[in-house]
Every structure is written in structure tokens, then in C-alpha cells.
Coordinates of C-alpha atoms (C1' of nucleotides) in Angstrom, one line a residue:
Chain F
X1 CA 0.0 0.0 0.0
X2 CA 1.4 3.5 -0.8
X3 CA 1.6 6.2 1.8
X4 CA -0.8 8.7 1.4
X5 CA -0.3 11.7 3.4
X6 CA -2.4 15.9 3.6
X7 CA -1.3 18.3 5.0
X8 CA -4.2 20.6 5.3
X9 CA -3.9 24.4 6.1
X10 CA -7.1 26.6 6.3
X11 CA -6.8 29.8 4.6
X12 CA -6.8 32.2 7.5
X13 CA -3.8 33.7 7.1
X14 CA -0.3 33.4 5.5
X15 CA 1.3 29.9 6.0
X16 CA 2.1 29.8 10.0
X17 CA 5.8 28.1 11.4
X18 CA 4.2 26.0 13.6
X19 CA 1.9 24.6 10.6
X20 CA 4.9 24.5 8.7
X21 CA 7.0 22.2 11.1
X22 CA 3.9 19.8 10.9
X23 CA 4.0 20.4 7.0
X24 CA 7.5 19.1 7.0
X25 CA 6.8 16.0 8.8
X26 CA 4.3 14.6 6.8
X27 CA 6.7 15.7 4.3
X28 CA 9.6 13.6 5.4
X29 CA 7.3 10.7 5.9
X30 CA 5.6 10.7 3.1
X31 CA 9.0 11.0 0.6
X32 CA 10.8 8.3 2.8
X33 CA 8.0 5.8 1.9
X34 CA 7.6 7.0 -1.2
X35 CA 4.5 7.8 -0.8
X36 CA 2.3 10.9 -2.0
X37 CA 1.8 13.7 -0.8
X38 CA -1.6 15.8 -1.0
X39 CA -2.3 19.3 -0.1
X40 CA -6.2 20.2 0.9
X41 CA -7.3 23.2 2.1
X42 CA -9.7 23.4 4.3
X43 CA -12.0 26.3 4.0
X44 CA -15.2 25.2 5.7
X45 CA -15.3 28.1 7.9
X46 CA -16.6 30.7 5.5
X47 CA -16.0 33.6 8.0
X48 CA -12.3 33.5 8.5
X49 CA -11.3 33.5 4.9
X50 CA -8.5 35.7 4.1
X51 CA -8.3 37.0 0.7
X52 CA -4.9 35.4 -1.0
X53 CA -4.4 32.8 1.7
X54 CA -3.7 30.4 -0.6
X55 CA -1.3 31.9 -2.5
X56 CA 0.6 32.6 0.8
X57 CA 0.3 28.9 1.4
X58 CA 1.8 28.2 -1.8
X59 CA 4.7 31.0 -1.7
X60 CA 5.7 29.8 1.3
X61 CA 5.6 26.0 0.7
X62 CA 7.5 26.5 -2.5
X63 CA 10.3 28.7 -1.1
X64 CA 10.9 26.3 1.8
X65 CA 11.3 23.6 -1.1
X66 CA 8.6 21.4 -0.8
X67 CA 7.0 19.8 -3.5
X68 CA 3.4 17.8 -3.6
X69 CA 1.6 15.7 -5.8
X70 CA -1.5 16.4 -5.4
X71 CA -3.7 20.2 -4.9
X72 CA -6.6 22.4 -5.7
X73 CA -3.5 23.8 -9.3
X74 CA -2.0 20.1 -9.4
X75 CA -5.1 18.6 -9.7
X76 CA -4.9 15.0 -9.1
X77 CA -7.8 12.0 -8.5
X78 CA -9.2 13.1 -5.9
X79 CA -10.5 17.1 -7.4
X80 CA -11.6 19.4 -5.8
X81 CA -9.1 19.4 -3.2
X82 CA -10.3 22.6 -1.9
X83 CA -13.2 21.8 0.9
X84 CA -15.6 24.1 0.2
X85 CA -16.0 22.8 -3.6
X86 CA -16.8 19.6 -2.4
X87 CA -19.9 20.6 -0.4
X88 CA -22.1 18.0 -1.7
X89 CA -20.2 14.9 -0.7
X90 CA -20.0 16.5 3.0
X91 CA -23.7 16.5 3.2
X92 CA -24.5 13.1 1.3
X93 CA -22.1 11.7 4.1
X94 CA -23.9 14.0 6.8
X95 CA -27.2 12.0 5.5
X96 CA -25.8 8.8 5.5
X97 CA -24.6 9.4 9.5
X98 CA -28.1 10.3 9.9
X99 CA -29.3 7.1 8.2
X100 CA -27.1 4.6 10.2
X101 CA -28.0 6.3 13.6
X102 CA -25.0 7.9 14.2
X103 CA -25.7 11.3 13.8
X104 CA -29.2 13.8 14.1
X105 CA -30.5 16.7 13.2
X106 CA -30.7 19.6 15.5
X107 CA -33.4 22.7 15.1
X108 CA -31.9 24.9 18.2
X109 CA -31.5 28.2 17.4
X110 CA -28.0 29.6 18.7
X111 CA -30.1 31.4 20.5
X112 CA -30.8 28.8 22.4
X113 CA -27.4 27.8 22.7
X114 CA -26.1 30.6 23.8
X115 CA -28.9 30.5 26.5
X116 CA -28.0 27.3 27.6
X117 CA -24.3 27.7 28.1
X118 CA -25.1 30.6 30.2
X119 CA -27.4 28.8 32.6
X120 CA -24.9 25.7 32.8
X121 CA -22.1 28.4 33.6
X122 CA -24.0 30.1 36.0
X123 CA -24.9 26.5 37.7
X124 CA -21.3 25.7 37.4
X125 CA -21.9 22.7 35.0
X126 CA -20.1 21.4 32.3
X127 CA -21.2 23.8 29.3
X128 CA -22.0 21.5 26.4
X129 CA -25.2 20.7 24.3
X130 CA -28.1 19.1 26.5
X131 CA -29.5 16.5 23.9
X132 CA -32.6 18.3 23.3
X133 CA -33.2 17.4 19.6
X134 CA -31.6 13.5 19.8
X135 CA -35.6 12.7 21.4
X136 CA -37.3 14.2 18.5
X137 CA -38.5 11.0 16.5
X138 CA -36.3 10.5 13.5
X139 CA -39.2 10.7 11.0
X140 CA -40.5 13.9 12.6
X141 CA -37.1 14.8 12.3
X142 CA -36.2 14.0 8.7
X143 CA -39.7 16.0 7.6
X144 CA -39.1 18.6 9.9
X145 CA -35.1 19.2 8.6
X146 CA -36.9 20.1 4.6
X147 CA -38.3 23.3 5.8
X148 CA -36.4 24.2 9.0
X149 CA -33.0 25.6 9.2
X150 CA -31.0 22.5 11.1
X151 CA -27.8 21.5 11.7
X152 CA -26.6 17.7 11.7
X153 CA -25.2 16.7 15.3
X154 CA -22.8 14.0 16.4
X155 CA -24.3 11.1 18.5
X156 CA -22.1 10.2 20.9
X157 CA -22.9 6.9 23.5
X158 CA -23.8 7.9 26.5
X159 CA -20.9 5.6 27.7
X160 CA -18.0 3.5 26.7
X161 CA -14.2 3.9 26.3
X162 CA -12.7 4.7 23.1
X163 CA -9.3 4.6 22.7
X164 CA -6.2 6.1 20.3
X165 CA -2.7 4.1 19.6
X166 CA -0.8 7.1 18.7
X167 CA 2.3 6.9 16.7
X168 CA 3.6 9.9 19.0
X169 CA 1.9 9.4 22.3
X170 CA 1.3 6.0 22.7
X171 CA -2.3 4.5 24.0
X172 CA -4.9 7.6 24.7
X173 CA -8.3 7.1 25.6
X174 CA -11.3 9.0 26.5
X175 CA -14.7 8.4 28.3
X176 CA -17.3 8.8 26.1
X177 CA -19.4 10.5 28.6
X178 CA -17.0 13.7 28.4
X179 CA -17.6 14.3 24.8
X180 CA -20.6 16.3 23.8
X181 CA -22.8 16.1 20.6
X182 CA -21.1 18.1 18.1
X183 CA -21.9 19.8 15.3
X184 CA -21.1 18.1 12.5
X185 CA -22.9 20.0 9.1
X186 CA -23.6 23.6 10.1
X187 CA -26.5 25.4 9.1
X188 CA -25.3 27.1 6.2
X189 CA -24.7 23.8 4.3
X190 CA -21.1 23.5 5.0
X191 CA -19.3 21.0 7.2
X192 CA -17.6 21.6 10.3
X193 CA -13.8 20.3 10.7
X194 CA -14.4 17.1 12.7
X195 CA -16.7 15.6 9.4
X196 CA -15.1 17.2 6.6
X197 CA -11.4 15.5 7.6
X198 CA -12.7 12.2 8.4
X199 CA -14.8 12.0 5.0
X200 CA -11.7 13.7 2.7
X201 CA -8.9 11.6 5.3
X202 CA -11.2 8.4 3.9
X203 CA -12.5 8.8 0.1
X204 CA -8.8 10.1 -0.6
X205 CA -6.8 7.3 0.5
X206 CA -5.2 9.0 3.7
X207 CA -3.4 6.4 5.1
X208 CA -1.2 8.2 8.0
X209 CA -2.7 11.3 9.6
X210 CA -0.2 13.2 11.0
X211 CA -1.7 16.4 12.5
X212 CA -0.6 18.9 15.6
X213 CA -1.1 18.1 19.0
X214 CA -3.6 20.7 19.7
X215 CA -6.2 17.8 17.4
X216 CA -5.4 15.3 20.2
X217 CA -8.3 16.1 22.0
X218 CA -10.8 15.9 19.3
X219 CA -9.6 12.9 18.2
X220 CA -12.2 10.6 19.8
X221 CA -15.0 13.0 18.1
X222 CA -13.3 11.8 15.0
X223 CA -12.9 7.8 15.9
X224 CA -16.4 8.0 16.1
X225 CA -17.1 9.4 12.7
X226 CA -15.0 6.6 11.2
X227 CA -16.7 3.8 13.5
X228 CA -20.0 4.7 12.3
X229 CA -19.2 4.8 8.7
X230 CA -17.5 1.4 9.0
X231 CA -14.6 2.4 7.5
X232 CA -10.8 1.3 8.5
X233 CA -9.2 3.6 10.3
X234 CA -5.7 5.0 9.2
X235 CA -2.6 4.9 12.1
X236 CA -2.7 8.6 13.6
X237 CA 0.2 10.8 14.7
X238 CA 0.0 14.0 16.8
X239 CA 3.0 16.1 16.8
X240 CA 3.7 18.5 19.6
X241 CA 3.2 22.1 19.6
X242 CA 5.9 24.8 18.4
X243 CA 5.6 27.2 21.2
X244 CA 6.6 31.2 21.9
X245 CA 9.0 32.0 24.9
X246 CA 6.0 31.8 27.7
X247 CA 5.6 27.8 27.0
X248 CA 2.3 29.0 24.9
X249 CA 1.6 28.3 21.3
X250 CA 3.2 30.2 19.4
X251 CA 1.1 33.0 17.8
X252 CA 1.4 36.7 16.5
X253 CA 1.7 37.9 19.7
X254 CA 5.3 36.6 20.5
X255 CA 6.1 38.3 17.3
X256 CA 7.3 37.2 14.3
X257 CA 5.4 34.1 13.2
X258 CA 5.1 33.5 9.3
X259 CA 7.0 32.4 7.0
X260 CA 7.0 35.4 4.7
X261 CA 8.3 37.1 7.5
X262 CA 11.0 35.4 7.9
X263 CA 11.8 35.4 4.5
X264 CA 12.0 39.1 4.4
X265 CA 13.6 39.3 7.5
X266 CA 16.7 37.5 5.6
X267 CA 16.6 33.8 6.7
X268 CA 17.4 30.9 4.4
X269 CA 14.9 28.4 3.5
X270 CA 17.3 25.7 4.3
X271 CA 18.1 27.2 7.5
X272 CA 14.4 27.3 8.4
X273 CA 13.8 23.8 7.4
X274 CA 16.5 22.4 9.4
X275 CA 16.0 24.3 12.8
X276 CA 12.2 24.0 12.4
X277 CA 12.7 20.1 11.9
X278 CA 14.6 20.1 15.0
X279 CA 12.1 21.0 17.2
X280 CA 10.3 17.9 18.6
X281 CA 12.5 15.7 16.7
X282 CA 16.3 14.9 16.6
X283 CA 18.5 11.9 14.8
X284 CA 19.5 10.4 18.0
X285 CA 23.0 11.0 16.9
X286 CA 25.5 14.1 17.3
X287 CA 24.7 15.4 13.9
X288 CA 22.1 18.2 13.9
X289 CA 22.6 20.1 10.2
X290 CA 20.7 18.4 7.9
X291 CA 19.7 19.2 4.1
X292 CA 16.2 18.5 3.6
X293 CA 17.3 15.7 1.8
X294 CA 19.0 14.4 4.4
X295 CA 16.1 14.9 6.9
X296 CA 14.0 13.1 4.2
X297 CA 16.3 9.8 5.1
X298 CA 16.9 10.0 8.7
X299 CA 13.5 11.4 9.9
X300 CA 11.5 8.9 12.4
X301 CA 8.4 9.2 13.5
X302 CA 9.1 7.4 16.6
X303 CA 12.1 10.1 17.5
X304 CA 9.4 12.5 17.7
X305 CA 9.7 14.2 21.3
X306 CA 6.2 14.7 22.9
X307 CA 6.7 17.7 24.9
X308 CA 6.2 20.8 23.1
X309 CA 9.3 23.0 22.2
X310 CA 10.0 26.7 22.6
X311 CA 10.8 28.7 19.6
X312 CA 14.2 30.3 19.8
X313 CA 15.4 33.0 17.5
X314 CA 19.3 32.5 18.4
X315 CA 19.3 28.8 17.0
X316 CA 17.6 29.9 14.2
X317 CA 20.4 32.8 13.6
X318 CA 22.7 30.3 14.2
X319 CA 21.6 27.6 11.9
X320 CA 20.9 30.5 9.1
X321 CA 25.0 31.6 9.8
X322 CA 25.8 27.4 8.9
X323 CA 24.2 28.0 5.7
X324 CA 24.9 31.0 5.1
X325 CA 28.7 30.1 5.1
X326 CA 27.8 26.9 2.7
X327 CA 26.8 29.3 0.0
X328 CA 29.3 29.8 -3.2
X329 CA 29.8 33.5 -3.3
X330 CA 27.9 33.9 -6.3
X331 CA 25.0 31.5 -4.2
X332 CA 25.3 34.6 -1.9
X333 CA 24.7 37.6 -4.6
X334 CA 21.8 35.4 -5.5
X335 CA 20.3 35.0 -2.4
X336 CA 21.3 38.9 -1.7
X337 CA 19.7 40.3 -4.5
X338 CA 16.2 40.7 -3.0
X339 CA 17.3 42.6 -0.2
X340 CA 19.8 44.7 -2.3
X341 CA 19.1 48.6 -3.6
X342 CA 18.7 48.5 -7.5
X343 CA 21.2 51.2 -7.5
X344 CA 23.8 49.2 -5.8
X345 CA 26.5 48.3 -8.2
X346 CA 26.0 44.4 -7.9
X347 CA 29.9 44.1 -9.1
X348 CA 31.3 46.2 -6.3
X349 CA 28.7 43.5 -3.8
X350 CA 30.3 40.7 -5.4
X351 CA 33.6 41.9 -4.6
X352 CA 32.3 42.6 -0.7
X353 CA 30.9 39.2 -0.7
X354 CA 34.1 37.5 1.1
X355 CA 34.2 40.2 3.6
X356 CA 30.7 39.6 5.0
X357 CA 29.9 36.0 4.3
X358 CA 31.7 34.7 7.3
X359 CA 30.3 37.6 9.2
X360 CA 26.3 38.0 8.9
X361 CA 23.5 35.7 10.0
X362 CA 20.8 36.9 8.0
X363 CA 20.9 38.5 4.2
X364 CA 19.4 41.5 6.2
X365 CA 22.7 41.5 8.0
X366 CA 24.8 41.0 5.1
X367 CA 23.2 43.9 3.2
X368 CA 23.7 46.5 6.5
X369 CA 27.4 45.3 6.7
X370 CA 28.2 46.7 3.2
X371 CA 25.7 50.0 2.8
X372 CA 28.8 52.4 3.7
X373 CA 30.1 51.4 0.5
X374 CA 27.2 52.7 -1.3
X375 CA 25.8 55.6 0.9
X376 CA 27.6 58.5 1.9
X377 CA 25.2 59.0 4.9
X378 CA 27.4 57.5 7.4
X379 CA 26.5 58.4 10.2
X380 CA 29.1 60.0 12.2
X381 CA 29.4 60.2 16.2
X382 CA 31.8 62.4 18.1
X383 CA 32.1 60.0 20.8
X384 CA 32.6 56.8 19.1
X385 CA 35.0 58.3 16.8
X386 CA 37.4 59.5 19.6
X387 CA 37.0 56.3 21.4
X388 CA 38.2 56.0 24.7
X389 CA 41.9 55.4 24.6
X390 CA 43.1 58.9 22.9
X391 CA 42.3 62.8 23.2
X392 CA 40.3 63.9 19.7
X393 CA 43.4 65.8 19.0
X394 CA 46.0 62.9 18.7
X395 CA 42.8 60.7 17.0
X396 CA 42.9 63.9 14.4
X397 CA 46.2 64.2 14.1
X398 CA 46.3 60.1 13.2
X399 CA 43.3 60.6 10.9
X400 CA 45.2 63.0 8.7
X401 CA 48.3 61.0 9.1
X402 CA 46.3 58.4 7.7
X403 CA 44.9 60.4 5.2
X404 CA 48.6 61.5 3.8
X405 CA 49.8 58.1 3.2
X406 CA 46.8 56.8 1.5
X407 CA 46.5 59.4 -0.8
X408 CA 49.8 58.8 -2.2
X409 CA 48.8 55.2 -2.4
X410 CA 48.8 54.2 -6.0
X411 CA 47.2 51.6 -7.3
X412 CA 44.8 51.9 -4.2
X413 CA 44.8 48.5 -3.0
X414 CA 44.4 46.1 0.4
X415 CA 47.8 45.3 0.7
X416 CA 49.3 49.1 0.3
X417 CA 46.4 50.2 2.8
X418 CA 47.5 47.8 4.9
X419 CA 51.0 48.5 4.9
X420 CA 50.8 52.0 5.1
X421 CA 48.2 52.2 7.8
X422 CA 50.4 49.8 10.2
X423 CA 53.4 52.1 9.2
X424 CA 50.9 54.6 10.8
X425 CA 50.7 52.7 14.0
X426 CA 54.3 52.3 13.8
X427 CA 55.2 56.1 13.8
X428 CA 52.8 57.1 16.6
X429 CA 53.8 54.0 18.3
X430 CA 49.8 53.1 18.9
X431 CA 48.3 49.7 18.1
X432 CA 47.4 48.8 14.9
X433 CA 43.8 48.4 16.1
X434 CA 44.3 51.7 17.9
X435 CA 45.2 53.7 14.8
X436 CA 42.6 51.9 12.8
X437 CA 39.5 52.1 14.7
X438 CA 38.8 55.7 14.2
X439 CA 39.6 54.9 10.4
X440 CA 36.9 52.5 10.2
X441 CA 34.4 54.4 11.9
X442 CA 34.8 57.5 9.9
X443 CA 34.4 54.9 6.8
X444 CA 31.5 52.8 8.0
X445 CA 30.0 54.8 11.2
X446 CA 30.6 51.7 12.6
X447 CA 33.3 50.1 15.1
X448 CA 32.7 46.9 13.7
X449 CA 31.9 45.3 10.4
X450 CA 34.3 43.6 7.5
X451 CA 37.8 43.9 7.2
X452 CA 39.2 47.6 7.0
X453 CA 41.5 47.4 4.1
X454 CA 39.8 45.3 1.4
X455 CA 37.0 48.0 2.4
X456 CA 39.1 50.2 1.8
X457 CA 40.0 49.8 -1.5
X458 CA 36.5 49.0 -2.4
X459 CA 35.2 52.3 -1.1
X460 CA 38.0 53.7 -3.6
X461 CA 40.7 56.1 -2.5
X462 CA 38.0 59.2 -3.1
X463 CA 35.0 58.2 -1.0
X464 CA 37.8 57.0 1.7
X465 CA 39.4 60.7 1.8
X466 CA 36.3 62.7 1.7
X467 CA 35.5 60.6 4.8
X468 CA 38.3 60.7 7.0
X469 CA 38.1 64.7 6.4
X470 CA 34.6 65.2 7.3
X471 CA 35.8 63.4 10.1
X472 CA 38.8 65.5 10.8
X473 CA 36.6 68.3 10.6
X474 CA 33.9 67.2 13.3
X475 CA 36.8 66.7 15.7
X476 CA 38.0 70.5 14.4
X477 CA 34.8 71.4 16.2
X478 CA 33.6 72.5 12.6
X479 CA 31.8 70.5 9.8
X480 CA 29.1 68.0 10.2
X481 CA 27.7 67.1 13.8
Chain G
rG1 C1' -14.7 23.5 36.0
rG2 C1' -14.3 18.9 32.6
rC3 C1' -11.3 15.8 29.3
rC4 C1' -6.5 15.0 27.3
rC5 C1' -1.2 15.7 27.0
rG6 C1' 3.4 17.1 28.9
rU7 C1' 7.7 18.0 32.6
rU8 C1' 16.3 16.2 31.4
rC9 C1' 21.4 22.6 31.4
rG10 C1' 18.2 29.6 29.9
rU11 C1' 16.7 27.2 25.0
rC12 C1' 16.5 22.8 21.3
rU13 C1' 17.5 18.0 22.7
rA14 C1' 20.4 12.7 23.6
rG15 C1' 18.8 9.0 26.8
rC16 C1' 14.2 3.7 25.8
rG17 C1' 16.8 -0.5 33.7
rG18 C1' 23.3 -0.9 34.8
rC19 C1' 27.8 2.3 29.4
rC20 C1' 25.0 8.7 33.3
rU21 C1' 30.0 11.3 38.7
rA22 C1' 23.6 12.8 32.5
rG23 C1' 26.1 13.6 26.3
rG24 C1' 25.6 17.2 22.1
rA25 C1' 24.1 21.9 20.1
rU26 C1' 22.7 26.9 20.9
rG27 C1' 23.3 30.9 24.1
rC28 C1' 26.7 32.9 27.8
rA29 C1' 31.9 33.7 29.9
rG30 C1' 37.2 33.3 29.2
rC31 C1' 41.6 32.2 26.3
rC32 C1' 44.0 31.6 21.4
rC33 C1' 43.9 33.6 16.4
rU34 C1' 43.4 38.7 14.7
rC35 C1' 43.1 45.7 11.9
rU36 C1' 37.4 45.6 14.5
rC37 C1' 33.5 42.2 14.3
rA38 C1' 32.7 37.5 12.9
rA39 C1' 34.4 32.6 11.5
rG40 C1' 37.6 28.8 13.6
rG41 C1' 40.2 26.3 17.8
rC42 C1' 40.4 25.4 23.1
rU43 C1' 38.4 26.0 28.1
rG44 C1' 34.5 27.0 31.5
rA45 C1' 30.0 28.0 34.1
rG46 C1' 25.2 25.8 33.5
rA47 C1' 20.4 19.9 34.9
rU48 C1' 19.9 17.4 43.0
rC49 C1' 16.7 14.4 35.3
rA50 C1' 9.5 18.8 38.6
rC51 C1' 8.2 16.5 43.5
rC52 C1' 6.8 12.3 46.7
rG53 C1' 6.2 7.2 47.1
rG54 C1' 6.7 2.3 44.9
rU55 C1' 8.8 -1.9 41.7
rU56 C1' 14.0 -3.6 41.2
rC57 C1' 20.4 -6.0 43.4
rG58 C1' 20.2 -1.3 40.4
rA59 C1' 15.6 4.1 37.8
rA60 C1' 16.4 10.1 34.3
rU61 C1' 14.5 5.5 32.2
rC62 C1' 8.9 1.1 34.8
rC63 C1' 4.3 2.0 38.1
rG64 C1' 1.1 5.3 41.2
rG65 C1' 0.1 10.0 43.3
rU66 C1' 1.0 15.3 43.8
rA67 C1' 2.5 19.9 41.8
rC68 C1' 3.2 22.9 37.9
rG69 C1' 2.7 24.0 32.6
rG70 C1' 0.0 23.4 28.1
rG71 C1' -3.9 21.9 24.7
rC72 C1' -9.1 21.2 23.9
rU73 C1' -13.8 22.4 25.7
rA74 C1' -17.9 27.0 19.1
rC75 C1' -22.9 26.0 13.7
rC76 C1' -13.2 27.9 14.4
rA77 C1' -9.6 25.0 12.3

RNA sequence: GGCCCGUUCGUCUAGCGGCCUAGGAUGCAGCCCUCUCAAGGCUGAGAUCACCGGUUCGAAUCCGGUACGGGCUACCA
């Protein structure tokens, strides 16, 4: 039997990390079987549609490198694979639940609902739906559902045990007499989750469902849907949660949390894939970089760590500085470009690749390191140019120094800087990194960043001179502040 | 409140009864290298394995309970 496994955003919003680590499982698991992969979105809640969802969905799978078989523009067997296109199979199924007694329809208004959870919460009960409409008689029922608005609710037994062997958590189970009758076909036609997965997870072929952890719970709803049907019912996994820095799941509120953001923000697809796999799941081994490739073959399902794991920016940095460094240079103008000016002479960042590759954890970072070259709005503090070891007159008086030798310099490059500006240090008998520093920040504004003389001589022997002047003249008291 | 899940260095994790005086990575600190910052190398601090009981010759590993955390509890997914 093939392996056929979904994963199954809904369209709220743009393509979430913690959807995309469960994403990549199912990847891994379904490419080290060889099995298929399907992608089916599941719109069935009509009010939280976000216009271009989808496209988000597929931006974001694509970029991380994923590829699938099957989808609402692959097409594939199983079309539509978009939920609310396939409506009518929902509600032939909804019938059919109601046929074989496992399922009812409901007339209660949600006013009545809402009624009734507010008198159970004011008793202090268990809020849940009271079974009104399971004692209307099924005929009554099925005459009164053509005329009034209805919904189609779950029949649960009263009592009984059902039980889960997770591939993740092991043996869950669940009293029966905790779950409530849910809804499983809403009024307005469509289905709600717990029908619509079961019926696609079973007409398509799903044969592993590997979903978050936060489905756990309504996991027995679903065991009953598949009981009642008859059908076979495929292994299931839960994964755990991805979670923010307070232990909760991650959302927008701990900040950064889709992939287009970290895109923009400068982070490498590989590098996402590999830290994101980490969480809740490791080789077992020493090893920890992995090419998706490479996480394809040594991914297990029964590594998976059940705990939830905490999202952490700093692995992430660091992981995106591994790959980073694996570039080529010219994989690094590539992977630069988006982030890069138009005006920016793309030979000149070519040439600066070297300096910063080693240097930068995200593209973002690359891109600041190298701006001095091609702005002259360096900014330019007093303070930080005078540093603390030297008086502003003896950090002038090396600044113009400085500025004599290299404009004699000719040709204008790395090694001459070099040389002249230690000669520099030499004669006033300073450190090399004493007589340097103010160099670099009347360059670059900055007290760190890529190697002085090859920036230098890539700034050009113009740019370099106007600099240190302006420089010579803030500490004159005159020119810029 | 009810149901379910979880708990090993700050963080991600290894560990599936003796190899653990608990390993790696990240982050942090120091040293080396060095024109700065990185990268790289070395060193270090950092976990009474949530707690209490039990099983066992032996438990981070098995069992029970407690505590704490989380998830779910909608005509959301």
C-alpha cells in the first residue's frame, strides 16, 4: 500500500511556522516511503477567509522547497481538493450518518445555545449541548429538517471507552461520557472540521494522519465518525506544539510568526527547514545540520519528542549563519539580490561578498554590513569616533596622518592600505587596532563590520578621503555634527 | 470546571533499567587567532533528570500519586 499523506492548512492567514513544522513531517514521511503527498485546504469556515491565503500557502511551501503531488492547481484524483468545492459529498455523508444512527438533526437556534451555556455556567456545570433534539423521532425529524433551518449533530454513547494508539503518544483514551454532541454540518450547508477530515482523510486514500497536537483532544470526536461509517481507520500521529517564549503556542503575539516574514527578514529556506525540523524531533546522533534531503532519510516518526518545544530566535540565527557560510559566493549575490538597492553596483557586492559571508546571519545583516560602500550618509558620532583610549586631537592628528599616506597610495589597494596604515601605528607608536579604529568608523559609522583594508580599496581612494576629512573636521569642532 | 497531553542545562535536545560522577548543540563567559566584528580552535559555568512514594540488586529510564505547565472544551480550524 502507498503512503498517502495531507497536510491541510485553512486559509486564515499566510502559512504559519508552527503549521509548517507539521508540514514538513508529513513531508519527510511521506518521501521516505515513497509515498504521496496531497495538499487540501480546508476552508469550511466561510467567516475566517483571508483573501490570498492560498497563494501565501503556496509561496511559502515552494520557497521552503517542498513539493506535492496532489492540490486544488496540481489537480490530481481526488478534485476538488479545496473543501468548500466539495460541499455535496460532505452532506451526502452527513445523511448517511443520519441514516445509520450515528448522527441527528438539530433545530436549536444559537439562541438557544447561547442560552444554555449561560445557565450551565452560572450553575457551574459542564457547558456542552443538552440533547434536546436527539428525542425528536427520526421521521418527525427527517420531515421537519426540509423546511427548517437544522444542523446535523454527532451522536455520541452515553458511555463506553474509546481509545487512540498514537504513533507519538502511545495509548490515549477517553470516556465517552465527556464528549458532547457536536456539530457536524452547520446550518449554512457546510461541514464543520471534525466531518469534513474524516470523510476527505477516507474517500482520498489518507493512510497516515499526522496532524498537531492541539487535534489530540478531538480525536475521539473523529474515531467516532470513522466507526460509524464502517470504514478502517488509518494509524494517527499527533505532533507537539511549536511554542513562543512563555511555554504557549506560538502566535502573532510573540512576534514574528510567518514564514513570509522570515523570509524578508533574511533567513534561508534551508536554515528554516533544518531548525524548524529540530524542534520535537532529533536523529539520535550528534549530527544536527541536515539538508532537507538528508532529513527526508533520517526522519522517524518514533524520534518525535512529545513535549512541546519553545521557539528560539538565536538557534535559528545560528543555523541560518551554517548556511549562510555553505553558500558559493555567487549563491550569496543570489540569495542577496532581493534585499539589495537597485542602485547598488552588484559588481562592487560581489567583490564585498568575502568580507561579510563569514560575518552575517541573516541577508538583512549582510546587506547592512556593506551600505557604507554605497551611501555617503554615514553616520558619524563624536564620541565613538574619539573612542576612549586617545584625546580627539591625537585621534585627528592620526586621521590626517592616515589620510597622507593613502592618498599617495597608487594603485589603491588592500595590501598598500594595509601596509601604510600599520606604518601609521608604527610612527605614533599606537596599536594597529588603535590607529585603525577611528579609520573604520569615519568609513562605516561603525566600530565593527568587515575587514578595513579590502574595504578600503572598495570604497575607492575618493570616497575614503572625503571621509576621514569630514571626520577631521567634526573633531575640528567645525563641519558635520 | 471537565477531558487529554506534557515535565532532562536559559533554549533545542540525547537518553528507551546498569555504558550517566547525565552527552551534544545553541546561548553565555574566558583564552587563542586577529586591523574591528565575525568565523575557527580550546576551556569553563550551566540539569539534586518537577516533587513524593513504589517496583528492582540497580531508575532520568517502569508504576502510582502530587504539583506545575500546556492543549481542547464554538454552527473555528
Amino acid at each position: 500500500m502507498t503512503v498517502r499523506v495531507r497536510f491541510a492548512p485553512s486559509p486564515t492567514g499566510s502559512l504559519h511556522i508552527g503549521s509548517v513544522r507539521t508540514t514538513l513531517y508529513n513531508y519527510f514521511f511521506a518521501r521516505q516511503n515513497g509515498g504521496k503527498l496531497i495538499l487540501r485546504i480546508e476552508d469550511t469556515d466561510q467567516d475566517r477567509l483571508v483573501a490570498g491565503a492560498i497563494d501565501s500557502i503556496y509561496d511559502g511551501l515552494a520557497w521552503l522547497g517542498m513539493k506535492w503531488d496532489e492540490g486544488p492547481r496540481e489537480g490530481g484524483p481526488h478534485a476538488p481538493y479545496i473543501q468548500s468545492e466539495r460541499l455535496p459529498l460532505y452532506q451526502k455523508h452527513a445523511q448517511q450518518l443520519v441514516d445509520v444512527g450515528g448522527a441527528y438533526f438539530c433545530f436549536c437556534s444559537k439562541e438557544r445555545l447561547a442560552a444554555l451555556r449561560a445557565q450551565q455556567a452560572a450553575r457551574k456545570e459542564i457547558t456542552r449541548y443538552d440533547g434536546l433534539c436527539r428525542r425528536i423521532d427520526p421521521k418527525e425529524a427527517a420531515d421537519r429538517a426540509k423546511t427548517e433551518s437544522h444542523v446535523v449533530r454527532q451522536k455520541v454513547p452515553d458511555d463506553g471507552i474509546i481509545a487512540l494508539d498514537d504513533l507519538v503518544y502511545g495509548h490515549v483514551e477517553w470516556p465517552l461520557s465527556a464528549l458532547e454532541d457536536q456539530v457536524l454540518l452547520k446550518s449554512d450547508g457546510f461541514p464543520t472540521y471534525h466531518l469534513a477530515v474524516v470523510v476527505d482523510d477516507h474517500v482520498m486514500g489518507i493512510t497516515h494522519v499526522l496532524r498537531g497536537e492541539d487535534w489530540l483532544p478531538s480525536t475521539p470526536k473523529h474515531l467516532l465518525i470513522w466507526r460509524a461509517f464502517g470504514w478502517t481507520i488509518p494509524p494517527h500521529a499527533h505532533v507537539p506544539n511549536v511554542l513562543g517564549p512563555d511555554g504557549k503556542k506560538l502566535s502573532k503575539r510573540h512576534g514574528a510568526t510567518k514564514v513570509e516574514e522570515f523570509r524578508a527578514q533574511g533567513y534561508l529556506p534551508a536554515a528554516m527547514v533544518n531548525y524548524l525540523a529540530l524542534i520535537g524531533w532529533a536523529s539520535g546522533t550528534e549530527e544536527e545540520v541536515f539538508s532537507l534531503d538528508e532529513l527526508i532519510q533520517r526522519w522517524r516518526i518514533d524520534h518525535v519528542h512529545r513535549a512541546g518545544g519553545k521557539w528560539d530566535r538565536a538557534r535559528l540565527d545560528w543555523f541560518n549563519g551554517v548556511y549562510i557560510r555553505k553558500l558559493t559566493p555567487d549563491g550569496l549575490l543570489t540569495e542577496l539580490e532581493p534585499f539589495l538597492p537597485p542602485e547598488w553596483d552588484r559588481a562592487v557586492v560581489r567583490k564585498a561578498i568575502p568580507l561579510i559571508q563569514e560575518r552575517m546571519r541573516t541577508l538583512v545583516e549582510g546587506r547592512d554590513m556593506i551600505a557604507f560602500l554605497f551611501s555617503d550618509q554615514v553616520p558619524l558620532d563624536r564620541s565613538v569616533l574619539v573612542g576612549k583610549k586617545h584625546q580627539p586631537e591625537e585621534i585627528e592628528r592620526a586621521l590626517s596622518q592616515s589620510a597622507v599616506v593613502l592618498r599617495y597610495l597608487d594603485p589603491f589597494t588592500s595590501s598598500g592600505i594595509e601596509h601604510g596604515l600599520r606604518g601609521i601605528a608604527d610612527d605614533l607608536d599606537w596599536k594597529v587596532k588603535d590607529a585603525t579604529e577611528p579609520i573604520r568608523v569615519a568609513v562605516t559609522g561603525k566600530t565593527e563590520g568587515p575587514p578595513l583594508w579590502e574595504s578600503l580599496e572598495l570604497l575607492g581612494k575618493e570616497k575614503t578621503l572625503a571621509r576621514i576629512e569630514r571626520a577631521e573636521e567634526l573633531l575640528n569642532g567645525g563641519g558635520p555634527s
